[in-house]
CSV table of C-alpha atoms in Angstrom, one decimal:
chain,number,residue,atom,x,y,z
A,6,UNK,CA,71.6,96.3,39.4
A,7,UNK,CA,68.6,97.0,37.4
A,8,UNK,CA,69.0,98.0,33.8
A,9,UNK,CA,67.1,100.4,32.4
A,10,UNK,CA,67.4,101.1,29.0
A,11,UNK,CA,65.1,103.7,26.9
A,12,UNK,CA,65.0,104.4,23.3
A,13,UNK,CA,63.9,108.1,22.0
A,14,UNK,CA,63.9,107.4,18.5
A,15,UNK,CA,61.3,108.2,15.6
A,16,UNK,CA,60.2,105.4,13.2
A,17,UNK,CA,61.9,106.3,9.6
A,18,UNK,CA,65.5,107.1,11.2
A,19,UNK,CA,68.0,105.2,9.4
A,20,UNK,CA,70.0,106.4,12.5
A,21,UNK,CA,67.5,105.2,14.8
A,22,UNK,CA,67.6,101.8,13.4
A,23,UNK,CA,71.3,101.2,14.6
A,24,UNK,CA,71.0,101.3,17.6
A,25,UNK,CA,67.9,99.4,17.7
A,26,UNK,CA,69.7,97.0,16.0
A,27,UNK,CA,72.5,97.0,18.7
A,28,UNK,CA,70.4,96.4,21.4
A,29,UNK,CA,68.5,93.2,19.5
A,30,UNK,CA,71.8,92.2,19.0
A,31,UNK,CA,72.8,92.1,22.5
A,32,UNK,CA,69.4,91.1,23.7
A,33,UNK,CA,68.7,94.3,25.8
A,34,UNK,CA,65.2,94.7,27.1
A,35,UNK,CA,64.5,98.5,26.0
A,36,UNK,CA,61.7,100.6,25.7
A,37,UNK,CA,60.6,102.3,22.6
A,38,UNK,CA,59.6,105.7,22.5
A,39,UNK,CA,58.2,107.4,19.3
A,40,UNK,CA,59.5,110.7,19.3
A,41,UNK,CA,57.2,113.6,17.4
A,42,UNK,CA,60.2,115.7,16.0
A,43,UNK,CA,57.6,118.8,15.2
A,44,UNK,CA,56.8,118.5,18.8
A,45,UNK,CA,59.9,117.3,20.5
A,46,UNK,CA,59.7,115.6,24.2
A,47,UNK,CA,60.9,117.5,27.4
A,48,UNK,CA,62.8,114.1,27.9
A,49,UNK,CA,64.2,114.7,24.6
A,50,UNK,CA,65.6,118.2,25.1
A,51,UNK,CA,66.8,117.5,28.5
A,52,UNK,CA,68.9,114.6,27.4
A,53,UNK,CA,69.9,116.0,24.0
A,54,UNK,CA,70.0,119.9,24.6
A,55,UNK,CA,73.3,120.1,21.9
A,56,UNK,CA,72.0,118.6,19.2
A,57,UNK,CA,68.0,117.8,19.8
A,58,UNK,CA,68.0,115.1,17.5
A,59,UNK,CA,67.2,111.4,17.9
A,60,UNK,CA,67.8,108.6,18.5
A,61,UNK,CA,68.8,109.2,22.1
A,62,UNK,CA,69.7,106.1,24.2
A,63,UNK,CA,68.7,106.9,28.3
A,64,UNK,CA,70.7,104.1,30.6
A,65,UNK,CA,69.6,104.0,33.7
A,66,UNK,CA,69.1,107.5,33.2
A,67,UNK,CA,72.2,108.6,31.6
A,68,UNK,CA,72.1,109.8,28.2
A,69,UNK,CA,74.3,108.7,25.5
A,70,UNK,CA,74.0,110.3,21.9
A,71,UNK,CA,74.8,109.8,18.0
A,72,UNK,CA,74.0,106.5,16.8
A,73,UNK,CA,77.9,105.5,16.3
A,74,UNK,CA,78.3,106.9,19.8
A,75,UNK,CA,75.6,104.6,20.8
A,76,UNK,CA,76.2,101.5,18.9
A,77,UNK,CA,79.9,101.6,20.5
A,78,UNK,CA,78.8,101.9,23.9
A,79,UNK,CA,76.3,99.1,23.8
A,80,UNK,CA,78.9,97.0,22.4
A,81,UNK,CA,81.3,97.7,25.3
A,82,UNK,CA,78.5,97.8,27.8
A,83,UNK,CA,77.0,94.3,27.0
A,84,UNK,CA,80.0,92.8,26.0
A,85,UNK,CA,79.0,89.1,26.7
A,86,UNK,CA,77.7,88.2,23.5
A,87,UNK,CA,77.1,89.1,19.6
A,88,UNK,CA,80.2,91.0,19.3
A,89,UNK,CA,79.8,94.4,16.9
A,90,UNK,CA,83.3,95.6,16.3
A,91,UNK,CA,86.1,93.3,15.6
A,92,UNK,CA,88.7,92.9,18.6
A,93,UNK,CA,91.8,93.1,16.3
A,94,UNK,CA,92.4,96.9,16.2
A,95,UNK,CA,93.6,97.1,12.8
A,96,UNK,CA,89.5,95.2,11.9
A,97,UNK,CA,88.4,97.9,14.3
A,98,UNK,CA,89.9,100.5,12.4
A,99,UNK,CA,88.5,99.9,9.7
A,100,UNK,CA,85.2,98.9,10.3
A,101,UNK,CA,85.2,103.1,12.3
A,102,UNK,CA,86.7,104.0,8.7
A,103,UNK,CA,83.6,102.5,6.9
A,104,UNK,CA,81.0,103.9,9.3
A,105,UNK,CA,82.9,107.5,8.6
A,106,UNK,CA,82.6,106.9,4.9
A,107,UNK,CA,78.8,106.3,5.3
A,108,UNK,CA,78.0,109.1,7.7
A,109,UNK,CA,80.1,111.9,5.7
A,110,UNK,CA,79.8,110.8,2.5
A,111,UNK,CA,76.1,108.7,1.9
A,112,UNK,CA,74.0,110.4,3.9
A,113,UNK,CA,74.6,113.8,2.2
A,114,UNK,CA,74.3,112.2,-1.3
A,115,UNK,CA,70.8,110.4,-0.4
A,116,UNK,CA,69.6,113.6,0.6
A,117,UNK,CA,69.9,115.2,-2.5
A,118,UNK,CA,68.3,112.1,-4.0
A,119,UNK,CA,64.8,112.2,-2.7
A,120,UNK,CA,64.4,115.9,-1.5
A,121,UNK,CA,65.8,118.0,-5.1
A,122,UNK,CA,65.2,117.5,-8.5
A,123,UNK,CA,66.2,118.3,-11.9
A,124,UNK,CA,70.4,119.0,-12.0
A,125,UNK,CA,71.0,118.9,-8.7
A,126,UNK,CA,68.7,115.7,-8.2
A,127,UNK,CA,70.3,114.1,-11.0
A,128,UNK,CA,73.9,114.8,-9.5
A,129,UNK,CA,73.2,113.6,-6.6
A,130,UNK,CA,72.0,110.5,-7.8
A,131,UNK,CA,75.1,110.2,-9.7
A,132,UNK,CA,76.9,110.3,-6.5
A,133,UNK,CA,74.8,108.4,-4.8
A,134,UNK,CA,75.2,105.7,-7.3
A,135,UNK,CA,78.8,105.8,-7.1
A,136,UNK,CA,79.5,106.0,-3.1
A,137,UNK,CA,77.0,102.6,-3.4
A,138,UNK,CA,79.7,101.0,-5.8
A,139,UNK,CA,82.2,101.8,-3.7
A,140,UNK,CA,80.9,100.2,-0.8
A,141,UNK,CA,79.7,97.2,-2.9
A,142,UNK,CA,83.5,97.1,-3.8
A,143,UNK,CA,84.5,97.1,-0.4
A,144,UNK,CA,82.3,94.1,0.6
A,145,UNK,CA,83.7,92.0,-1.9
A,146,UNK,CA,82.8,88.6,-1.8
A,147,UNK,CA,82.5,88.7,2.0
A,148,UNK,CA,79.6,87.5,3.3
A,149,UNK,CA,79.2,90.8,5.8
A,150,UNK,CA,81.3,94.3,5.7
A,151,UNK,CA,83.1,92.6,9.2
A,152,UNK,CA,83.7,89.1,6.8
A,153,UNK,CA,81.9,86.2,8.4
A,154,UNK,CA,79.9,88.0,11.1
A,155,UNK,CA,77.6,90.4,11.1
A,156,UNK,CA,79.0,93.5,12.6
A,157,UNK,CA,79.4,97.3,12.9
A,158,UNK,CA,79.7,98.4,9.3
A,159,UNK,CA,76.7,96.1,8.6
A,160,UNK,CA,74.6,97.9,11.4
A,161,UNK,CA,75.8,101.9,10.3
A,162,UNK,CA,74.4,101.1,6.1
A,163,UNK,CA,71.9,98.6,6.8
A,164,UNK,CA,69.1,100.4,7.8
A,165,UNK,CA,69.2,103.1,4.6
A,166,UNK,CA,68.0,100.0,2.5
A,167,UNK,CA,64.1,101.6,3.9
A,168,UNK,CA,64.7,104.5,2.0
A,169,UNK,CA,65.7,102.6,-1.3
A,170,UNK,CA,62.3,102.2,-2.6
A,171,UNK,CA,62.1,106.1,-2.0
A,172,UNK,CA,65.1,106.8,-3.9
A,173,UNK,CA,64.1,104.8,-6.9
A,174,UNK,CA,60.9,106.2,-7.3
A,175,UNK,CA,62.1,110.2,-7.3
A,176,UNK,CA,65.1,109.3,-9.2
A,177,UNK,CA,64.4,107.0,-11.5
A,178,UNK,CA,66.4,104.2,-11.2
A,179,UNK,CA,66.9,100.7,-9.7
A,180,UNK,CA,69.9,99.8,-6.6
A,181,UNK,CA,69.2,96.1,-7.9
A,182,UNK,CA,70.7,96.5,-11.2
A,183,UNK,CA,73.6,99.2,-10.2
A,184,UNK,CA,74.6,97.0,-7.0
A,185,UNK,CA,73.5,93.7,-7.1
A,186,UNK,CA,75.9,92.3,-4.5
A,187,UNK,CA,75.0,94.6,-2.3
A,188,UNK,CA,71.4,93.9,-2.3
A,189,UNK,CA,72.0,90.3,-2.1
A,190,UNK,CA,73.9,91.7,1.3
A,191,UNK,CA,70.6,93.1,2.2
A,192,UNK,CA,68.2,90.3,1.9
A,193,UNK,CA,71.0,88.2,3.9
A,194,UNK,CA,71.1,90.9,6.7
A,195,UNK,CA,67.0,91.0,6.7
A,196,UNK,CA,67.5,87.2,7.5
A,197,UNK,CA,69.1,88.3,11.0
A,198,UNK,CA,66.1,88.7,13.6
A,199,UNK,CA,67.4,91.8,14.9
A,200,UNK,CA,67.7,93.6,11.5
A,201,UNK,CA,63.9,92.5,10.8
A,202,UNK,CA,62.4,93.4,13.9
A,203,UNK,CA,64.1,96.9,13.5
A,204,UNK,CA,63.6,97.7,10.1
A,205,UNK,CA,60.3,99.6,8.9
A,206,UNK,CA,58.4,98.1,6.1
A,207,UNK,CA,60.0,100.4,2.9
A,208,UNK,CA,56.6,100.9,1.5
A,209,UNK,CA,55.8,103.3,5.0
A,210,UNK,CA,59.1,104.5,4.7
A,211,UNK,CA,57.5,105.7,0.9
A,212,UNK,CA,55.0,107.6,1.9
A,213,UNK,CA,56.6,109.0,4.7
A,214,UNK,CA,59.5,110.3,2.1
A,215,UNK,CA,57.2,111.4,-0.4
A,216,UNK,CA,55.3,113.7,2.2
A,217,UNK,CA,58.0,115.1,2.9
A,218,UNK,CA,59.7,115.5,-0.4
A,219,UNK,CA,56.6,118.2,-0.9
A,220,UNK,CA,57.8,120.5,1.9
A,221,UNK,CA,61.2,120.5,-0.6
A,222,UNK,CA,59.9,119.8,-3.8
A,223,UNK,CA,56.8,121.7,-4.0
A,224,UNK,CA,55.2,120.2,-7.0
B,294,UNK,CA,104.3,90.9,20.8
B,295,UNK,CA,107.0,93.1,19.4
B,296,UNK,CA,105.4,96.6,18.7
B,297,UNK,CA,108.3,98.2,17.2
B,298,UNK,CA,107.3,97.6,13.4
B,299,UNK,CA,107.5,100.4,11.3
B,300,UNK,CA,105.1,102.8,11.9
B,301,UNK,CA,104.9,106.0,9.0
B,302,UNK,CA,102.3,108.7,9.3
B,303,UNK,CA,102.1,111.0,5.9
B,304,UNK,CA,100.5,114.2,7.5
B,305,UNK,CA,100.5,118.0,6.3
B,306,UNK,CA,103.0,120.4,8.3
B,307,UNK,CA,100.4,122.8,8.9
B,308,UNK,CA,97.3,120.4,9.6
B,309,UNK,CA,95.3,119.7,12.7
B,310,UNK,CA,93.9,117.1,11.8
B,311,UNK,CA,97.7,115.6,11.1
B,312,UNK,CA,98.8,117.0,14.4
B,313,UNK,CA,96.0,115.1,16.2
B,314,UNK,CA,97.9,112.1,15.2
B,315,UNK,CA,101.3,113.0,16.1
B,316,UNK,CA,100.7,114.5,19.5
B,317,UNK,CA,99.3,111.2,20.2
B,318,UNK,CA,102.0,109.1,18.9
B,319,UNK,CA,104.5,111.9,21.5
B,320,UNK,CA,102.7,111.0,24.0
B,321,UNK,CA,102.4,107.3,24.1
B,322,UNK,CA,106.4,107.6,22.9
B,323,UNK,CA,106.1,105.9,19.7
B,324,UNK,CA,108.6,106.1,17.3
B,325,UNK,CA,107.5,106.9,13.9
B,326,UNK,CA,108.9,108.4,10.3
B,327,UNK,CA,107.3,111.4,9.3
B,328,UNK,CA,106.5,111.8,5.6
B,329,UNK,CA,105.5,115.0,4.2
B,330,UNK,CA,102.6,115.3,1.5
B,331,UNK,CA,102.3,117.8,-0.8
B,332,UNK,CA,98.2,117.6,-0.7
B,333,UNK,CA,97.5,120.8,-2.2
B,334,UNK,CA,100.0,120.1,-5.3
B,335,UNK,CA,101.1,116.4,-5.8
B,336,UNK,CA,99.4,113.9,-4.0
B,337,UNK,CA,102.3,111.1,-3.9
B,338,UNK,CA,101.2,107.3,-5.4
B,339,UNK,CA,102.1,106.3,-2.0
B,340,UNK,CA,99.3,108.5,-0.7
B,341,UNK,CA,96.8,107.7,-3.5
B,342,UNK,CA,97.3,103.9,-2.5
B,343,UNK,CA,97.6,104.0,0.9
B,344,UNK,CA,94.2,106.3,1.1
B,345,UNK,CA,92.7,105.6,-1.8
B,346,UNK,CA,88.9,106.5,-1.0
B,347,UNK,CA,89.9,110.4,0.4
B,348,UNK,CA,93.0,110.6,-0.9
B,349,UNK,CA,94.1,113.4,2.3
B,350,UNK,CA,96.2,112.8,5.0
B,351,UNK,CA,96.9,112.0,8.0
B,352,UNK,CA,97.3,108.1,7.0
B,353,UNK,CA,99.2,106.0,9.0
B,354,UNK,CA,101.0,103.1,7.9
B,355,UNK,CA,101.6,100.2,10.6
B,356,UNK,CA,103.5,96.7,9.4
B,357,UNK,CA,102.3,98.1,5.7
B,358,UNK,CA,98.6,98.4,6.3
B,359,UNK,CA,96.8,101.9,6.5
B,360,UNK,CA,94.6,103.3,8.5
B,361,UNK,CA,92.7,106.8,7.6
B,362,UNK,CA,90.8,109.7,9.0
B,363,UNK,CA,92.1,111.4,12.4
B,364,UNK,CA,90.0,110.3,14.7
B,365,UNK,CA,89.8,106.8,13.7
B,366,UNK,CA,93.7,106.5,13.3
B,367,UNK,CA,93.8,108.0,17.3
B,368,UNK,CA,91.4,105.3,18.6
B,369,UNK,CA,93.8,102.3,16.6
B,370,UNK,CA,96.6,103.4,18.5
B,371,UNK,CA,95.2,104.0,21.5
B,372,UNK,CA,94.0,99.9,20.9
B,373,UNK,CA,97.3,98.7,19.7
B,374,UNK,CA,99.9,100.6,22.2
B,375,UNK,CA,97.8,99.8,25.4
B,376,UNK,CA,100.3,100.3,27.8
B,377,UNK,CA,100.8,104.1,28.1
B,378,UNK,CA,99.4,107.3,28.1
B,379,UNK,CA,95.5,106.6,27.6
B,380,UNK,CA,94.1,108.2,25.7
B,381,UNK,CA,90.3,107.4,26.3
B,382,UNK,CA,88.9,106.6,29.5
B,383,UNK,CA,87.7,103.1,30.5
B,384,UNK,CA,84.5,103.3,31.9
B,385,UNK,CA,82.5,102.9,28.8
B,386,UNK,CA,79.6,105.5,29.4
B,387,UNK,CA,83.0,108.2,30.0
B,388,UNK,CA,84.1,106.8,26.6
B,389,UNK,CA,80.9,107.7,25.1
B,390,UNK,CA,81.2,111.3,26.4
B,391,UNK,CA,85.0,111.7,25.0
B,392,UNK,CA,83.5,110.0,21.5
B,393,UNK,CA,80.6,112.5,21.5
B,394,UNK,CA,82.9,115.7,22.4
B,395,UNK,CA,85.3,115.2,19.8
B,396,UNK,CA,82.1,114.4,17.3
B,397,UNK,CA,81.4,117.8,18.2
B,398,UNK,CA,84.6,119.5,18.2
B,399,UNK,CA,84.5,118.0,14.4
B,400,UNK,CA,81.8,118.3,13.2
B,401,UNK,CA,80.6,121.6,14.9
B,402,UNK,CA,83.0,123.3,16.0
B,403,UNK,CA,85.9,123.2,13.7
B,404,UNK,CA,83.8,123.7,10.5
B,405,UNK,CA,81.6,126.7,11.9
B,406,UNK,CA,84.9,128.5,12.4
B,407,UNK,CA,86.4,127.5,9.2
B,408,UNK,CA,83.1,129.3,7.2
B,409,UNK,CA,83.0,132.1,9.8
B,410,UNK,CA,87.0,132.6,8.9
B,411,UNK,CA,86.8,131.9,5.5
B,412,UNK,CA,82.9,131.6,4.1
B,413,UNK,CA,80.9,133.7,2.4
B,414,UNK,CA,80.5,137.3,3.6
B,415,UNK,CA,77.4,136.6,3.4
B,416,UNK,CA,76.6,133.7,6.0
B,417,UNK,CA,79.0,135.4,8.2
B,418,UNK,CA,77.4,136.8,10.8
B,419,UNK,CA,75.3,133.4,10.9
B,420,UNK,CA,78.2,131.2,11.2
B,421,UNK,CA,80.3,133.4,13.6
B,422,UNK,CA,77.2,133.1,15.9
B,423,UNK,CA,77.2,129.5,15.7
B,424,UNK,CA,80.9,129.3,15.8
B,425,UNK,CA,80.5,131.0,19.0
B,426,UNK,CA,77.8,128.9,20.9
B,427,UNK,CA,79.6,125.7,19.7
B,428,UNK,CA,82.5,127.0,21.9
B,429,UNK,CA,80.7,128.3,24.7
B,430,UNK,CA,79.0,124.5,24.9
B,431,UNK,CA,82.9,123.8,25.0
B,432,UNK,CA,83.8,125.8,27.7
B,433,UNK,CA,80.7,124.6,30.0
B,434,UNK,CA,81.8,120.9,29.3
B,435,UNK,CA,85.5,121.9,30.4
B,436,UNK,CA,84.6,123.4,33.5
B,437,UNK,CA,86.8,123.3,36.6
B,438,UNK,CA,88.8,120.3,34.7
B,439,UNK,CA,92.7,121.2,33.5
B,440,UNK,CA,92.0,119.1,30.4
B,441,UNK,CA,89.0,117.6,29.2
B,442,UNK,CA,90.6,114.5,29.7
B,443,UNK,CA,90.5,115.1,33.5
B,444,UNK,CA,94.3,116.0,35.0
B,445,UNK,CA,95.7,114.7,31.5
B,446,UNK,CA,95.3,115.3,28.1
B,447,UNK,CA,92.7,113.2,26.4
B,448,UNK,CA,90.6,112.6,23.4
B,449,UNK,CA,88.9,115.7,23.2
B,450,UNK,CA,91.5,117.8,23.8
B,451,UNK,CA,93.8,116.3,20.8
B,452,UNK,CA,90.0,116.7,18.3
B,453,UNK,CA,90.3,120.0,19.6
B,454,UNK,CA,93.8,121.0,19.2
B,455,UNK,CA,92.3,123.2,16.4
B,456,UNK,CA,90.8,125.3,19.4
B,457,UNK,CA,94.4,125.2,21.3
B,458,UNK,CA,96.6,126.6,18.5
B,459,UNK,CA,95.3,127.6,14.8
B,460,UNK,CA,92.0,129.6,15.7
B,461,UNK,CA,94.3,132.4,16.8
B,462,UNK,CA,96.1,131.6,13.6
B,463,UNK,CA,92.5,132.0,11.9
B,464,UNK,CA,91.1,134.8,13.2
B,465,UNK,CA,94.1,137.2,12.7
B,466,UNK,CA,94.7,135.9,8.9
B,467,UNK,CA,90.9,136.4,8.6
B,468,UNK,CA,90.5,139.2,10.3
B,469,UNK,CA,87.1,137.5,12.4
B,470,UNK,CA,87.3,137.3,15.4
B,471,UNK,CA,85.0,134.1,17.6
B,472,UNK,CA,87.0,133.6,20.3
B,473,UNK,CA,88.6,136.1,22.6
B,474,UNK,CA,90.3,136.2,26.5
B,475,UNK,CA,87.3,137.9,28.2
B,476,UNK,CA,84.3,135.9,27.0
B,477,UNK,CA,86.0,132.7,26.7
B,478,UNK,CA,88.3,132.3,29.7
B,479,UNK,CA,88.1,129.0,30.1
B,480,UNK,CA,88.8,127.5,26.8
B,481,UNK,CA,91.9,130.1,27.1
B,482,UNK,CA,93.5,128.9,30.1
B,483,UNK,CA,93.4,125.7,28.5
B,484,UNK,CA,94.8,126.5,25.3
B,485,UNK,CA,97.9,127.8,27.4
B,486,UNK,CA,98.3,124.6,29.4
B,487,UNK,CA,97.6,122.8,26.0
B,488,UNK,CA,100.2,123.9,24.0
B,489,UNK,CA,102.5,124.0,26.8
B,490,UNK,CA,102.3,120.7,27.5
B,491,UNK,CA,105.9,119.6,26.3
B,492,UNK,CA,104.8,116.7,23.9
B,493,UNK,CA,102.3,119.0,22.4
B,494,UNK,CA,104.6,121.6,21.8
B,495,UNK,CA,107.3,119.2,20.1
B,496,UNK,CA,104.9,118.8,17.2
B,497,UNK,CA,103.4,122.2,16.5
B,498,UNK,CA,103.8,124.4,13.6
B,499,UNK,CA,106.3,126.8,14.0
């Protein structure tokens, strides 16, 4: 059966790089499609009418939606090799926990980081900051969030490292010297193939983020 | 391998989020001990250890190791007790539906209400509105099905127990009203065979 797998996804998403990710991972053949979120695709709004958000996985012309969703069902579909999640449930538990964790809790804090200022920038940094420890804390001394393979957990944070540069640069402040273990995680994950060739270089990612810090922060 | 090792959930009487997990243990007849937390008053060491990064509940405890957050304790035990009652489909692309259903019910549904109920006066009429096309995209995706499960009770309809029993709760505390018979017939009929279910109804408030 023939296997077609399309990606609607839009360049900077930290969301979109999961699942890119994911299919390196598994070795999928999968075509790219830049979405323009001010001018969204009929494809787009066919196959996400709920949420019309990206990234949007289409197999074989099915849709499948939100990047966890997505990086799960790859996992299961392609199961021959690279395993994401751990097959002991309790590991799997866990590694769901920690993708929760980043998806309620960091991607709210970054937010406030690059697109407020003053008080409310400054607390978010502060949480921010913090919500970083506490995964740096969880890794440990393991070489991945999984332990010796690269897995889920790795894939839901990895990609947020594009927006670090951004983050440092409104906020005034540097994820080297407040995590250090965790960027050392980083530069090990960016070693991986499928992390690199998903990853946009963090200089774009920049620009992009400071363009649109205007539309919040008008200066 | 012997599955009989203690299992303890700490959970909140009147919780759905707690309930999710208990309806779920009923009906894959696992034995457990109930342990009540006072969340809104003491939080118990036991909690503040076992949960240490949310410090709420439902936690469950299996052979002394926790496991937090609803949804995520649901899919452990659906991957530890295989043998009965499934919970989630098989076919992964169906898996993927259930997953992204009770995302929904989560993160849409449940906390549209709660600010329609219980936000600002405000952002009222806003949130009622969105309260209300979150369950109308609910009762299209139910359809002709009993459950959304299929013909038994699955992972969407335990995220949205919320829908099945305390939104009538809600709405007559609050004095909003989202959800009624007449515009929502669907969702209604299924709260009925929901919380009639006789597992269900074993672990419901009073």
């Amino acid at each position: 059966m023939a296997n077609e797998v399309i990606l609607l996804d839009f360049w900077p998403s930290m969301f979109g790089m999961r699942t890119r990710i994911a299919l390196r991972e598994k070795g999928v053949e999968f075509e790219y499609r830049e979405e323009d979120l001010r001018n969204k695709s009929p494809l787009l709004l066919q196959m996400n009418p709920i949420h019309k958000k990206i990234p949007v996985l289409i197999h074989n012309g099915k849709p499948v939606n939100e990047s966890v969703i997505q990086v799960q069902y790859i996992d299961e579909v392609w199961s021959h090799k690279n395993p994401i999640l751990p097959s002991d449930p309790y590991q799997r538990a866990q590694a769901r926990f920690w993708a929760d964790f980043i998806d309620k809790k960091l991607y709210e804090a970054q937010r406030k980081v690059w697109a407020t200022k003053g008080e409310e920038q400054e607390a978010g940094k502060k949480d921010f900051i913090e919500i970083l420890k506490t995964l740096e804390s969880e890794l440990g001394d393991k070489p991945y969030f999984g332990g010796d393979d690269f897995g889920y957990v790795d894939i839901a944070l990895i990609g947020f490292y594009t927006w670090f540069p951004a983050y440092e640069k409104f906020a005034n402040f540097s994820t080297e010297s407040e995590v250090p273990k965790l960027i050392a995680w980083v530069r090990k994950c960016l070693q991986r193939e499928s992390v690199a060739k998903s990853l946009p270089d963090p200089e774009k990612v920049t620009e992009f983020v400071s363009e649109l810090r205007k539309k919040f922060v008008p200066e | 391998m012997n599955q009989e090792e203690q299992v303890k959930l700490m959970g909140l009487w009147g919780s759905p989020f707690s309930k999710r997990v208990e309806m779920v243990l009923k009906l894959k007849g696992i034995p457990y001990e109930y342990i009540e937390e006072d969340v809104y008053g003491n939080k118990s060491p036991m909690l503040l250890k076992y949960n240490p990064i949310h410090k709420k509940v439902p936690v469950l405890i299996h052979n002394g190791r926790s496991i937090a957050e609803s949804l995520v304790i649901v899919e452990y035990i659906e991957d530890t007790w295989k043998t009965s009652h499934k919970i989630l489909p098989q076919d992964p692309y169906e898996r993927a539906m259930a997953r992204f259903w009770a995302k929904y019910v989560d993160d849409k549904v449940m906390l549209a209400v709660r600010k329609a109920c219980w936000g600002p006066e405000s952002e009222r009429e806003k949130e009622v509105k969105e309260a209300y096309e979150g369950l109308k995209c609910l009762e299209k995706e139910l359809g002709d099905k009993l459950f959304f499960g299929g013909d038994t009770i699955g992972f969407v309809d335990i995220a949205a127990d919320f829908i099945g029993y305390w939104i009538g709760i809600f709405q007559e505390a609050s004095g909003v009203t989202i959800m009624t018979a007449e515009e929502f017939p669907t969702l209604q009929r299924w709260s009925e065979d929901f919380v009639g279910n006789n597992f269900i109804k074993e672990v419901l408030p009073p």
